[in-house]
Tab-separated table of C-alpha atoms and ligand atoms in Angstrom:
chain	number	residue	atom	x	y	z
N	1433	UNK	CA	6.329	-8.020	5.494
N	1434	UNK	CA	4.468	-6.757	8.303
N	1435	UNK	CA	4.011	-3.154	9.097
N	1436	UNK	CA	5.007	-1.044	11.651
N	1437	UNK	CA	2.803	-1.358	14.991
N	1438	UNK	CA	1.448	1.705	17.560
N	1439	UNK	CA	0.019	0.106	20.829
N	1440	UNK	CA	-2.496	3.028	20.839
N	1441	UNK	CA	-4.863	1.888	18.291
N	1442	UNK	CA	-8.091	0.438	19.172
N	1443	UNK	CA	-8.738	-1.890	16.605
N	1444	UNK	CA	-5.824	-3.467	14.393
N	1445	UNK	CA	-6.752	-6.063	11.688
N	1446	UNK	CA	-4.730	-8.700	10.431
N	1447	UNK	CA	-4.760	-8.834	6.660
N	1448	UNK	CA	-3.336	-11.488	4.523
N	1449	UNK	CA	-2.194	-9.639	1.124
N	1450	UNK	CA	-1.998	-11.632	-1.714
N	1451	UNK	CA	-0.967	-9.486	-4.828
N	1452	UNK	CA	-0.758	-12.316	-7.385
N	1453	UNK	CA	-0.055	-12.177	-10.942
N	1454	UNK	CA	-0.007	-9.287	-13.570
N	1455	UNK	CA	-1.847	-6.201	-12.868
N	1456	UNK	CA	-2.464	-7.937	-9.346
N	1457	UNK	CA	0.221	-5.682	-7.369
N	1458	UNK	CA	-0.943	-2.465	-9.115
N	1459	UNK	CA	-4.549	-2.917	-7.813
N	1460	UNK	CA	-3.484	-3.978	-4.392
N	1461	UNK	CA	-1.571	-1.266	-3.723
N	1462	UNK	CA	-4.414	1.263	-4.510
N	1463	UNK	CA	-6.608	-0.733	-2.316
N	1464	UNK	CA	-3.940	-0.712	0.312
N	1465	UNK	CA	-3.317	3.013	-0.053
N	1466	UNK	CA	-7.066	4.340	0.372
N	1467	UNK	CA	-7.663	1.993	3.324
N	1468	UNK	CA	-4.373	3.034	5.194
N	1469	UNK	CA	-5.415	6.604	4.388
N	1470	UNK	CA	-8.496	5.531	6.168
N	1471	UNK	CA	-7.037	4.769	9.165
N	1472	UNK	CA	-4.401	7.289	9.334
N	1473	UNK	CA	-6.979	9.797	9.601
N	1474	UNK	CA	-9.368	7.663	12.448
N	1475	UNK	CA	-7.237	8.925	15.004
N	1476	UNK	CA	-6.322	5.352	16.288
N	1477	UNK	CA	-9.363	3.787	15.635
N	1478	UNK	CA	-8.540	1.383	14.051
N	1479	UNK	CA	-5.502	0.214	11.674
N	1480	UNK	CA	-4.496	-2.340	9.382
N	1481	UNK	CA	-1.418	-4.852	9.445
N	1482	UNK	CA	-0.974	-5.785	6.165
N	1483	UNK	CA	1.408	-8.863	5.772
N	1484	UNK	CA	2.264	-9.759	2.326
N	1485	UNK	CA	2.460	-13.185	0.463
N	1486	UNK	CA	4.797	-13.431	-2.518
N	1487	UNK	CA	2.412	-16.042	-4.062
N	1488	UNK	CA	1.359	-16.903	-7.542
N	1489	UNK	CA	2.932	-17.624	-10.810
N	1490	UNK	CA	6.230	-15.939	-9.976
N	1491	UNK	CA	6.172	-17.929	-7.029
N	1492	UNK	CA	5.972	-20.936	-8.693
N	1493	UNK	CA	8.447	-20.817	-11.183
N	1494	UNK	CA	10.787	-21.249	-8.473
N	1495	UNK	CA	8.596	-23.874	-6.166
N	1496	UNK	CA	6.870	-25.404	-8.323
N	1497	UNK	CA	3.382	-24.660	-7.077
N	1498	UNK	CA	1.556	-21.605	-6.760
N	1499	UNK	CA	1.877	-21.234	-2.909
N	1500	UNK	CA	2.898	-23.337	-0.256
N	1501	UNK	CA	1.513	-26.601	1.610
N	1502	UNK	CA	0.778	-24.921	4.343
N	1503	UNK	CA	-0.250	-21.744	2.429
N	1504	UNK	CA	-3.967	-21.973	4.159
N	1505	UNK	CA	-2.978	-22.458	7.638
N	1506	UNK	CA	-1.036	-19.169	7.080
N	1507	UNK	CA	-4.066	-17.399	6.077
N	1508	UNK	CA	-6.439	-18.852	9.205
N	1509	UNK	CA	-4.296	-16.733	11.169
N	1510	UNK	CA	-5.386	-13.486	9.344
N	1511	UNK	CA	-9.183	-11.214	9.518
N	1512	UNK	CA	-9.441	-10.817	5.928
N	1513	UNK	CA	-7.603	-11.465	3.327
N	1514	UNK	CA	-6.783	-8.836	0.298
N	1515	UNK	CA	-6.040	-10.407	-3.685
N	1516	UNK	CA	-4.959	-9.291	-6.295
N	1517	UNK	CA	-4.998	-11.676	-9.901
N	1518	UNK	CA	-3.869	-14.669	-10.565
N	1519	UNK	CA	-2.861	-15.619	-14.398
N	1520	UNK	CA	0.611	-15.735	-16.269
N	1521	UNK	CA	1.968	-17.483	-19.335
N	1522	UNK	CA	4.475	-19.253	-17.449
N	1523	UNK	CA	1.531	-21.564	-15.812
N	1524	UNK	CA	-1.409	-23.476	-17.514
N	1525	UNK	CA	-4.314	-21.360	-16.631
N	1526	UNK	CA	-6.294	-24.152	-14.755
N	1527	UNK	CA	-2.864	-24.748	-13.206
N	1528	UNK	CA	-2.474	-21.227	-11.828
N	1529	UNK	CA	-6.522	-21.020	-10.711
N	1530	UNK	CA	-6.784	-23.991	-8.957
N	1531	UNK	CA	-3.378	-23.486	-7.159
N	1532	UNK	CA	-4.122	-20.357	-5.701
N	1533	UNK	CA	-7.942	-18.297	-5.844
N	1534	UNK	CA	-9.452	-22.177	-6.468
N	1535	UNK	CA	-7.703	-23.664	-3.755
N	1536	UNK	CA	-8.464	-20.662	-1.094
N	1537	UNK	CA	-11.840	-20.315	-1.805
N	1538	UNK	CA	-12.446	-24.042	-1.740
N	1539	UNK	CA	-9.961	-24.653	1.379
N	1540	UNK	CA	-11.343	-22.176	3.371
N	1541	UNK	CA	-14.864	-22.842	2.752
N	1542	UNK	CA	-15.866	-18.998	0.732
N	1543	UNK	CA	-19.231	-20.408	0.057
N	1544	UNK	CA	-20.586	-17.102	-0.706
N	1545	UNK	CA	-19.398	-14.962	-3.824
N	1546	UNK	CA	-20.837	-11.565	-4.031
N	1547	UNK	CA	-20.177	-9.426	-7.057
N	1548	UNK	CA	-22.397	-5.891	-6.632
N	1549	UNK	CA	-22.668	-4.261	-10.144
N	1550	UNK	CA	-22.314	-0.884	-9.223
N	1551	UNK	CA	-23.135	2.014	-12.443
N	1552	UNK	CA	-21.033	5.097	-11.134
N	1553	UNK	CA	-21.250	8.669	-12.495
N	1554	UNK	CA	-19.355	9.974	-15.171
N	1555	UNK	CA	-18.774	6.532	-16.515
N	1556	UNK	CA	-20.506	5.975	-19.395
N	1557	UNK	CA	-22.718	2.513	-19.747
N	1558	UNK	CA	-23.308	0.614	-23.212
N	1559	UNK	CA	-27.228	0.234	-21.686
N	1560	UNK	CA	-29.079	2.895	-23.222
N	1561	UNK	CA	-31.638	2.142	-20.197
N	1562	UNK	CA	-28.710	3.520	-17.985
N	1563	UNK	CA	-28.965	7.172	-18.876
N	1564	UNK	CA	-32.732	7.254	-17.305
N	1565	UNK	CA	-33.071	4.116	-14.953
N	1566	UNK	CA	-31.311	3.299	-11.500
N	1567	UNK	CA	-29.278	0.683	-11.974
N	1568	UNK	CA	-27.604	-1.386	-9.476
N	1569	UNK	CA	-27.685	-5.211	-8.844
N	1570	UNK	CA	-25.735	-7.795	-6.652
N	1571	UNK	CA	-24.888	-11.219	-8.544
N	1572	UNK	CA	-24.438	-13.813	-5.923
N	1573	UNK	CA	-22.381	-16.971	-7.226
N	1574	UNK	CA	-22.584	-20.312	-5.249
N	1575	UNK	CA	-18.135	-20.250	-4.925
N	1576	UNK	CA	-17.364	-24.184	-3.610
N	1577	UNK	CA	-19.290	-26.455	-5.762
N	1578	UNK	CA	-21.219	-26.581	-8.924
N	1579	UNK	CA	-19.230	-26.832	-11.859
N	1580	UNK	CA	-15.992	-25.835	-10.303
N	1581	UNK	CA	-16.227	-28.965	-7.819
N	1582	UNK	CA	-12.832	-30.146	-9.789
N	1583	UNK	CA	-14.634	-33.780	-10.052
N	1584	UNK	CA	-13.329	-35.379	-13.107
N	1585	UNK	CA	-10.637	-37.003	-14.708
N	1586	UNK	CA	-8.715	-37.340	-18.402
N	1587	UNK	CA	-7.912	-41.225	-19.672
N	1588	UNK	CA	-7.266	-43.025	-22.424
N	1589	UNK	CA	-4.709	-41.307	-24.045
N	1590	UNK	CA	-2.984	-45.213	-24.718
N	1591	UNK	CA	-5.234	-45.059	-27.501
N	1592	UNK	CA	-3.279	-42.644	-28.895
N	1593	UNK	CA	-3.969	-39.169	-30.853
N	1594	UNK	CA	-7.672	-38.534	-30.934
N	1595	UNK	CA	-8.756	-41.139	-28.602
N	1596	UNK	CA	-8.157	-39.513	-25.221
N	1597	UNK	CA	-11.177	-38.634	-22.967
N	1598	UNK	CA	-12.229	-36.525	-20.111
N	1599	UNK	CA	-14.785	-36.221	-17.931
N	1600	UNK	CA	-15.769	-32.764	-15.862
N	1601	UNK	CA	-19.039	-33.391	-13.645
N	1602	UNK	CA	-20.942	-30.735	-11.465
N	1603	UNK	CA	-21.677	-31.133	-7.935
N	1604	UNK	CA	-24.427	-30.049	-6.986
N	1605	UNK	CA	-25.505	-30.305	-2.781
N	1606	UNK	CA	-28.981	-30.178	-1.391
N	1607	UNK	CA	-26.589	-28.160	1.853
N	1608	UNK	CA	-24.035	-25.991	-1.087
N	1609	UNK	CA	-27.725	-24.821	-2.668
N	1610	UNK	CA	-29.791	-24.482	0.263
N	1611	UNK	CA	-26.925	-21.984	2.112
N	1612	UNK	CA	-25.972	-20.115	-1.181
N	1613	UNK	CA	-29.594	-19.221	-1.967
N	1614	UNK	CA	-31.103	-18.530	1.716
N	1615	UNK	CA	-28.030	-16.266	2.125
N	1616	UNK	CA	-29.018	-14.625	-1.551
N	1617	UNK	CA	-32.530	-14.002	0.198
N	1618	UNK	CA	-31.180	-12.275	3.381
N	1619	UNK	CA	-28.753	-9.863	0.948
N	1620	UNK	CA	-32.278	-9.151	-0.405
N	1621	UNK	CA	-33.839	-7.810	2.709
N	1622	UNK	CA	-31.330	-5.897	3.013
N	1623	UNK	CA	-31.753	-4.082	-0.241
N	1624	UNK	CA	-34.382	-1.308	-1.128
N	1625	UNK	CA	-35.950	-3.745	-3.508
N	1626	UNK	CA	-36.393	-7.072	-1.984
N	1627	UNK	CA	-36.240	-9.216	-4.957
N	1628	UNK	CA	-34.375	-12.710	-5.650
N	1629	UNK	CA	-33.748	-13.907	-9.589
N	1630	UNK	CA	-32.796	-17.816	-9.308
N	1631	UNK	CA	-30.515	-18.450	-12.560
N	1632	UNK	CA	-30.237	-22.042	-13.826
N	1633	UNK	CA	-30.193	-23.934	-17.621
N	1634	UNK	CA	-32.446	-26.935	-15.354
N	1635	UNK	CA	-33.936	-27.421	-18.441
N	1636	UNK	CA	-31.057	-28.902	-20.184
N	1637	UNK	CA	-29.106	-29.872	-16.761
N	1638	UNK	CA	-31.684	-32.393	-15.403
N	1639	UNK	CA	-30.324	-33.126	-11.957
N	1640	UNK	CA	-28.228	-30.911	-10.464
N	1641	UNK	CA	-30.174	-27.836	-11.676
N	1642	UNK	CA	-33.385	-29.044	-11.291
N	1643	UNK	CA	-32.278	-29.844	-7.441
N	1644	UNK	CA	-31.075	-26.235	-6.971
N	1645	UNK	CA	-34.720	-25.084	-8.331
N	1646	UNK	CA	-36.527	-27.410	-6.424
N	1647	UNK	CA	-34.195	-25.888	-3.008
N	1648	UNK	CA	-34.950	-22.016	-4.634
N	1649	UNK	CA	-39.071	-23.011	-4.344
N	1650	UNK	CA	-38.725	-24.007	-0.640
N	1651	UNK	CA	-36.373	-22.012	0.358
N	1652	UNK	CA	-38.135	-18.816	-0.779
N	1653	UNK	CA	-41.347	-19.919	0.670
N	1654	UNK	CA	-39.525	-18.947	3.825
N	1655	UNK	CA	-39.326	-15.377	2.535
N	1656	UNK	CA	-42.786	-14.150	1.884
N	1657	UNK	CA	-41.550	-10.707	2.012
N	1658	UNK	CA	-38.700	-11.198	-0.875
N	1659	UNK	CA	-40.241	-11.097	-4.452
N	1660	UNK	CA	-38.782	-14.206	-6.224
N	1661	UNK	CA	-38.340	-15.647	-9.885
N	1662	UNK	CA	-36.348	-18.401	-11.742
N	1663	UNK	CA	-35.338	-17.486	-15.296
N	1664	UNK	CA	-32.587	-20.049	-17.401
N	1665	UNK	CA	-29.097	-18.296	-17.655
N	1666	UNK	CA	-29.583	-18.013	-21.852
N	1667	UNK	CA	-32.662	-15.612	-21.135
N	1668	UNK	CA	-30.911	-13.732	-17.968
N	1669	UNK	CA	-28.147	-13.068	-20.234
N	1670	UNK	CA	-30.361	-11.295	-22.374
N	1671	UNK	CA	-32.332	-9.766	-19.457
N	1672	UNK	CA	-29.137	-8.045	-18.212
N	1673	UNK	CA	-29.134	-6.197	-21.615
N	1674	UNK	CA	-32.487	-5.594	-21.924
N	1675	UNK	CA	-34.060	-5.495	-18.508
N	1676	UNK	CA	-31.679	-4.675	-15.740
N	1677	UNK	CA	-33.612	-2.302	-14.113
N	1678	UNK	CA	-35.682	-5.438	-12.657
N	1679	UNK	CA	-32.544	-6.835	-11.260
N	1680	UNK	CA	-31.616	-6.605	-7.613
N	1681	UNK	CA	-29.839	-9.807	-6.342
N	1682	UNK	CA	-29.231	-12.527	-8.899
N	1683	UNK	CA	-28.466	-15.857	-6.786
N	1684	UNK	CA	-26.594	-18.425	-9.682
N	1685	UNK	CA	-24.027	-21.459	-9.559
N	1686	UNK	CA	-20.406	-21.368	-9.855
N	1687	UNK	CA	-19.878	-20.940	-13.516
N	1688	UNK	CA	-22.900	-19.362	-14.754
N	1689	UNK	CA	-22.479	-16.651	-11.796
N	1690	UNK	CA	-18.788	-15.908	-12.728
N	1691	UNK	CA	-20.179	-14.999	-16.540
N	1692	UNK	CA	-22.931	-13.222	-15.756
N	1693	UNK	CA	-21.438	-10.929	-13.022
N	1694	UNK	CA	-18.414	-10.212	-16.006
N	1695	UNK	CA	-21.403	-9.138	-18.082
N	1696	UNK	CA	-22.661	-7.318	-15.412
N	1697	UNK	CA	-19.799	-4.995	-14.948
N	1698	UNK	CA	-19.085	-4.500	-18.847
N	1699	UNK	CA	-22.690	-2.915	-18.493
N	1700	UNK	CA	-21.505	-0.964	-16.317
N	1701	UNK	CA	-18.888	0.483	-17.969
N	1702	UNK	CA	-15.531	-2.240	-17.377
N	1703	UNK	CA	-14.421	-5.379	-16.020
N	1704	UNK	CA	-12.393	-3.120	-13.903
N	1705	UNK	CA	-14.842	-1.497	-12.333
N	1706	UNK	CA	-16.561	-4.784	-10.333
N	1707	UNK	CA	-15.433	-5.989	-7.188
N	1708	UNK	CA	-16.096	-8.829	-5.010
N	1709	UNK	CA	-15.952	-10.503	-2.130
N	1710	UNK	CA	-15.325	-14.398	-1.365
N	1711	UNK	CA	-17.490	-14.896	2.162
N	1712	UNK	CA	-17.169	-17.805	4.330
N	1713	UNK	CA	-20.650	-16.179	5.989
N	1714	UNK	CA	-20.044	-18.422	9.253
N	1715	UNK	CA	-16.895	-16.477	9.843
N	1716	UNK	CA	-14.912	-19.849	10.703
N	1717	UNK	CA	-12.063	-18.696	8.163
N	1718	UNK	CA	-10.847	-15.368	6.769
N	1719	UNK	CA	-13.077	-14.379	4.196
N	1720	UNK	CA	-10.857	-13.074	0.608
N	1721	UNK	CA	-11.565	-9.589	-1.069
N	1722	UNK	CA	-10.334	-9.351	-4.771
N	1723	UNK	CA	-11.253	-7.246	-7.658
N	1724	UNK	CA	-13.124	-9.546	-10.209
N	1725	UNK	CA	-10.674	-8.937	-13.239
N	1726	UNK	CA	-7.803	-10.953	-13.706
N	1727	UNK	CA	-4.246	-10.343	-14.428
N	1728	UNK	CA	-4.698	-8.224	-17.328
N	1729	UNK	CA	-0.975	-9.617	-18.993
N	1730	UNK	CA	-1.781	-6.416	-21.715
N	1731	UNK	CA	-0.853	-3.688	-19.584
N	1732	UNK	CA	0.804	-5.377	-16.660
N	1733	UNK	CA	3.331	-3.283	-15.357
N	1734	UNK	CA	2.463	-0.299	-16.855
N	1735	UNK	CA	0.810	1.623	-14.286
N	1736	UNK	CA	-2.595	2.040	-16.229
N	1737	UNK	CA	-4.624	-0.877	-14.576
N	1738	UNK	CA	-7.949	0.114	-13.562
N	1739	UNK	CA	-7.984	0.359	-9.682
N	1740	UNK	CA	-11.671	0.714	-8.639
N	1741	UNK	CA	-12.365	-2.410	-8.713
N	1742	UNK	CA	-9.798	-3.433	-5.985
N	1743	UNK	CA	-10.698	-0.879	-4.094
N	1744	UNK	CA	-14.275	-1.370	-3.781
N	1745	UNK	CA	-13.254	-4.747	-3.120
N	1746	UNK	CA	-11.188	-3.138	0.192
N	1747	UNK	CA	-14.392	-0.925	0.799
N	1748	UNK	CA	-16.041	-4.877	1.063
N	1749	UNK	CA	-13.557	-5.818	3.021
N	1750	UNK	CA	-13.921	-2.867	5.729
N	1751	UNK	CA	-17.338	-4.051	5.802
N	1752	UNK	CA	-16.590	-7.369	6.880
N	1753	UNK	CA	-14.556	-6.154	9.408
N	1754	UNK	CA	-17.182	-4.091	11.056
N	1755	UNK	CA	-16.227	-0.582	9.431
N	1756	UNK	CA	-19.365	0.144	7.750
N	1757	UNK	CA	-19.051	3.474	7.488
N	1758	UNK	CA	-15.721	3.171	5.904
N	1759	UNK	CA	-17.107	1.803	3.191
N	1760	UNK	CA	-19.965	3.972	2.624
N	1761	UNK	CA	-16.786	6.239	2.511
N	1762	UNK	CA	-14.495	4.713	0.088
N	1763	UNK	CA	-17.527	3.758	-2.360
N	1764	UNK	CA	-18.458	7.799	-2.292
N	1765	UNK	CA	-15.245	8.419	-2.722
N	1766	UNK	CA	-15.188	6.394	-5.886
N	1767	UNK	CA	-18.158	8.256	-7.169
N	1768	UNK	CA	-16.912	11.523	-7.008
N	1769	UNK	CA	-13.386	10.602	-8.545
N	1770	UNK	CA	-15.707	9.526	-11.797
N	1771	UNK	CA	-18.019	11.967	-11.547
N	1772	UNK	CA	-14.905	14.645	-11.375
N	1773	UNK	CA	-14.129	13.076	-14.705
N	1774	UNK	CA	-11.080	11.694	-13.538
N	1775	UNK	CA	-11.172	7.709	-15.646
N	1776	UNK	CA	-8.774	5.578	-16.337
N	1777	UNK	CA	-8.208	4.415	-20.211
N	1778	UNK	CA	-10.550	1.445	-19.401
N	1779	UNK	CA	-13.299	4.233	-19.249
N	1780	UNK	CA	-12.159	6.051	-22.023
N	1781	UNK	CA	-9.873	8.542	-19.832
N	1782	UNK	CA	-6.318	9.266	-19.528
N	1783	UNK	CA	-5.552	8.965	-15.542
N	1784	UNK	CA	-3.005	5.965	-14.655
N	1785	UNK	CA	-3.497	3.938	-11.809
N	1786	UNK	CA	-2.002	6.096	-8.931
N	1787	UNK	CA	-4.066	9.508	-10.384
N	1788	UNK	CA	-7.069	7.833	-9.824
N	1789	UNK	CA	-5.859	6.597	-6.314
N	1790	UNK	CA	-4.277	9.761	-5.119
N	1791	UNK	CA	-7.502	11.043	-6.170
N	1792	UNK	CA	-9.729	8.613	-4.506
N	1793	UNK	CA	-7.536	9.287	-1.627
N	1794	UNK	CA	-8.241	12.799	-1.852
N	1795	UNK	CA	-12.318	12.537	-2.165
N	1796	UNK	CA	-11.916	10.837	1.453
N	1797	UNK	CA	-12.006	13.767	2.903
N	1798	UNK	CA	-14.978	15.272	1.526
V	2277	GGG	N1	-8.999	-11.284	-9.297
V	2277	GGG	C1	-9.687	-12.371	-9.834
V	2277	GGG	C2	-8.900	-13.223	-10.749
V	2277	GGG	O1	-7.696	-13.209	-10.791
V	2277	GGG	N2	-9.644	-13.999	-11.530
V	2277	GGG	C3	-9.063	-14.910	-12.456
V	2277	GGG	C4	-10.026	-15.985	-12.836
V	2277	GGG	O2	-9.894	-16.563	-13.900
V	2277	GGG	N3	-10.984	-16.310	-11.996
V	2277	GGG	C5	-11.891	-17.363	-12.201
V	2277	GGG	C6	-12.872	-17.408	-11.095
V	2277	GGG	O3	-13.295	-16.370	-10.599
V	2277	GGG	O4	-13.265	-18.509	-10.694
């Protein structure tokens, strides 16, 4: 469904809305509803077409696959697009991932995963280090190869129960680690602590990882002005407990990345706090904008889903687009809707999913 069109705005951006699985169309909508507010209130700046896709478990139940063949050439046609979750008991997990977020990501070459871990005010942070120390790091996950390069295979199952076997490698590219962790060094400049943390287990992974750590060395070379280190993801996990205030952008592969920045934003407070964006940094393909959590099948439906996360995800998104300031808006608006004390149960409040939009909404303006 696309929305309704007036020729006098400046700038109108084609989204691709995604809502997914579970909590997915909760989120969206929230996201949806502060950026529209946004825009109602620019005066014809700028506005957003949203047109929605009806894909994901649901979807498949009556296609049998999560969204169509030529589900990607769809999306080229879009600026952004906006997801939701993907996840349902109706479809094998790996079925439903690689179907949809796997196959977009990887299909539209979203290199670049950022997940900022953002500590907000009012929200109160298992770190102890939290109450005294400014906290606020930016995990960057390589998002097209490493261990989620789907190379692999099961056989053998003729030999019947017990004698089946599978195989799951990781890819690992000299170009994948070389783009991943140059761009982790330009987020860096860009941040008031110019500092790089290489994550790998190279010690136990003796060719892939030790190629990505050889490609962090030269790489940073170029970037005498970016502090750098290289610490194995067993100790970062660990340093995220006991040392984030030395953090500012962590730069890890697929898998290890997609842990860490879940740890990150428990830290903070809740998985439904983080956001993130999936970047194809060239801009040759519509870069995807989705709130790191997934479906959340516990209280789909039930109007209490966390929505900061998706809509810092939409304050990414405006980014991307070129609406900078929008952003700076929509995260401040986020702060003082926590600060106010207004939390969703995830935080240990009471406000459902549209209080803490309509309030959101409201801090816009301020
Ligand atoms: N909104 C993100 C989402 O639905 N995540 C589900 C998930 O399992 N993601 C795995 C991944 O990020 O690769």
């Amino acid at each position: 469904m696309t929305t309704g069109r007036d020729p006098a705005v400046t700038r109108r951006f084609q989204i691709a809305c995604i809502p997914g699985d579970g909590v997915g169309p909760e989120v969206v909508n929230a996201g949806r509803a502060v950026l529209d507010a946004l825009a109602a209130e620019s005066g014809g700046e700028f506005a957003f077409d949203w047109t929605s896709f009806d894909w994901g478990s649901e979807y498949y139940q009556r296609h049998g696959q999560m969204m169509p063949d030529d589900g990607l050439e769809r999306l080229r046609e879009h600026d952004a697009i906006y997801f939701g979750a993907v996840g349902w008991e109706n479809v094998p997990d790996h079925v439903s991932l690689w179907g949809l977020r796997l196959r977009i990501c990887q299909g539209l070459d979203q290199w670049a995963n950022i997940r900022p871990v953002r500590f907000l005010p009012g929200v109160t942070s298992p770190l102890r280090v939290a109450d005294t120390a400014e906290l606020d790091w930016l995990v960057v996950r390589e998002n097209s190869e490493g261990e989620y390069a789907g190379l692999g295979g099961r056989n053998l199952s003729g030999r019947g129960p017990g004698g089946e076997v599978a195989l799951q490698s990781s890819l690992f590219t000299e170009v994948g680690c070389e783009r991943i962790i140059r761009f982790a060094f330009e987020q860096a400049r860009m941040r008031s602590r110019p500092k790089v943390t290489s994550v790998t287990k190279s010690n136990a992974q003796q060719y892939g990882m030790v190629l990505w750590d050889e490609v962090f060395a030269r790489v940073a070379a170029d970037y005498p002005d970016v502090e750098s280190d290289s610490c194995l993801v067993d100790a970062m996990a660990a340093r995220f407990v006991l040392a984030p205030e030395e953090l500012s952008v962590v730069v890890a592969s697929n898998l290890n990345a997609d842990i860490l920045s879940d740890l990150g934003s428990a830290l903070a407070g809740s998985l439904g706090l983080a956001a993130s964006a999936n970047l194809n940094p060239e801009r040759r393909t519509p870069s995807m904008f989705e709130p790191v959590h997934g479906s959340a099948p516990d209280i789909a439906g039930r109007g209490i889903a966390n929505p900061i996360g998706a809509i810092e995800s939409a304050a990414l998104m405006a980014e991307h687009l070129g609406l900078g300031d929008v952003g700076r808006r929509v995260r401040a608006a986020v702060e003082a809707t926590t600060a106010s004390g207004v939390l969703p149960r995830d935080l240990g409040g009471g406000a459902d999913t549209q209080v803490v939009t309509k309030a959101v909404v409201a801090n816009l303006a301020d």
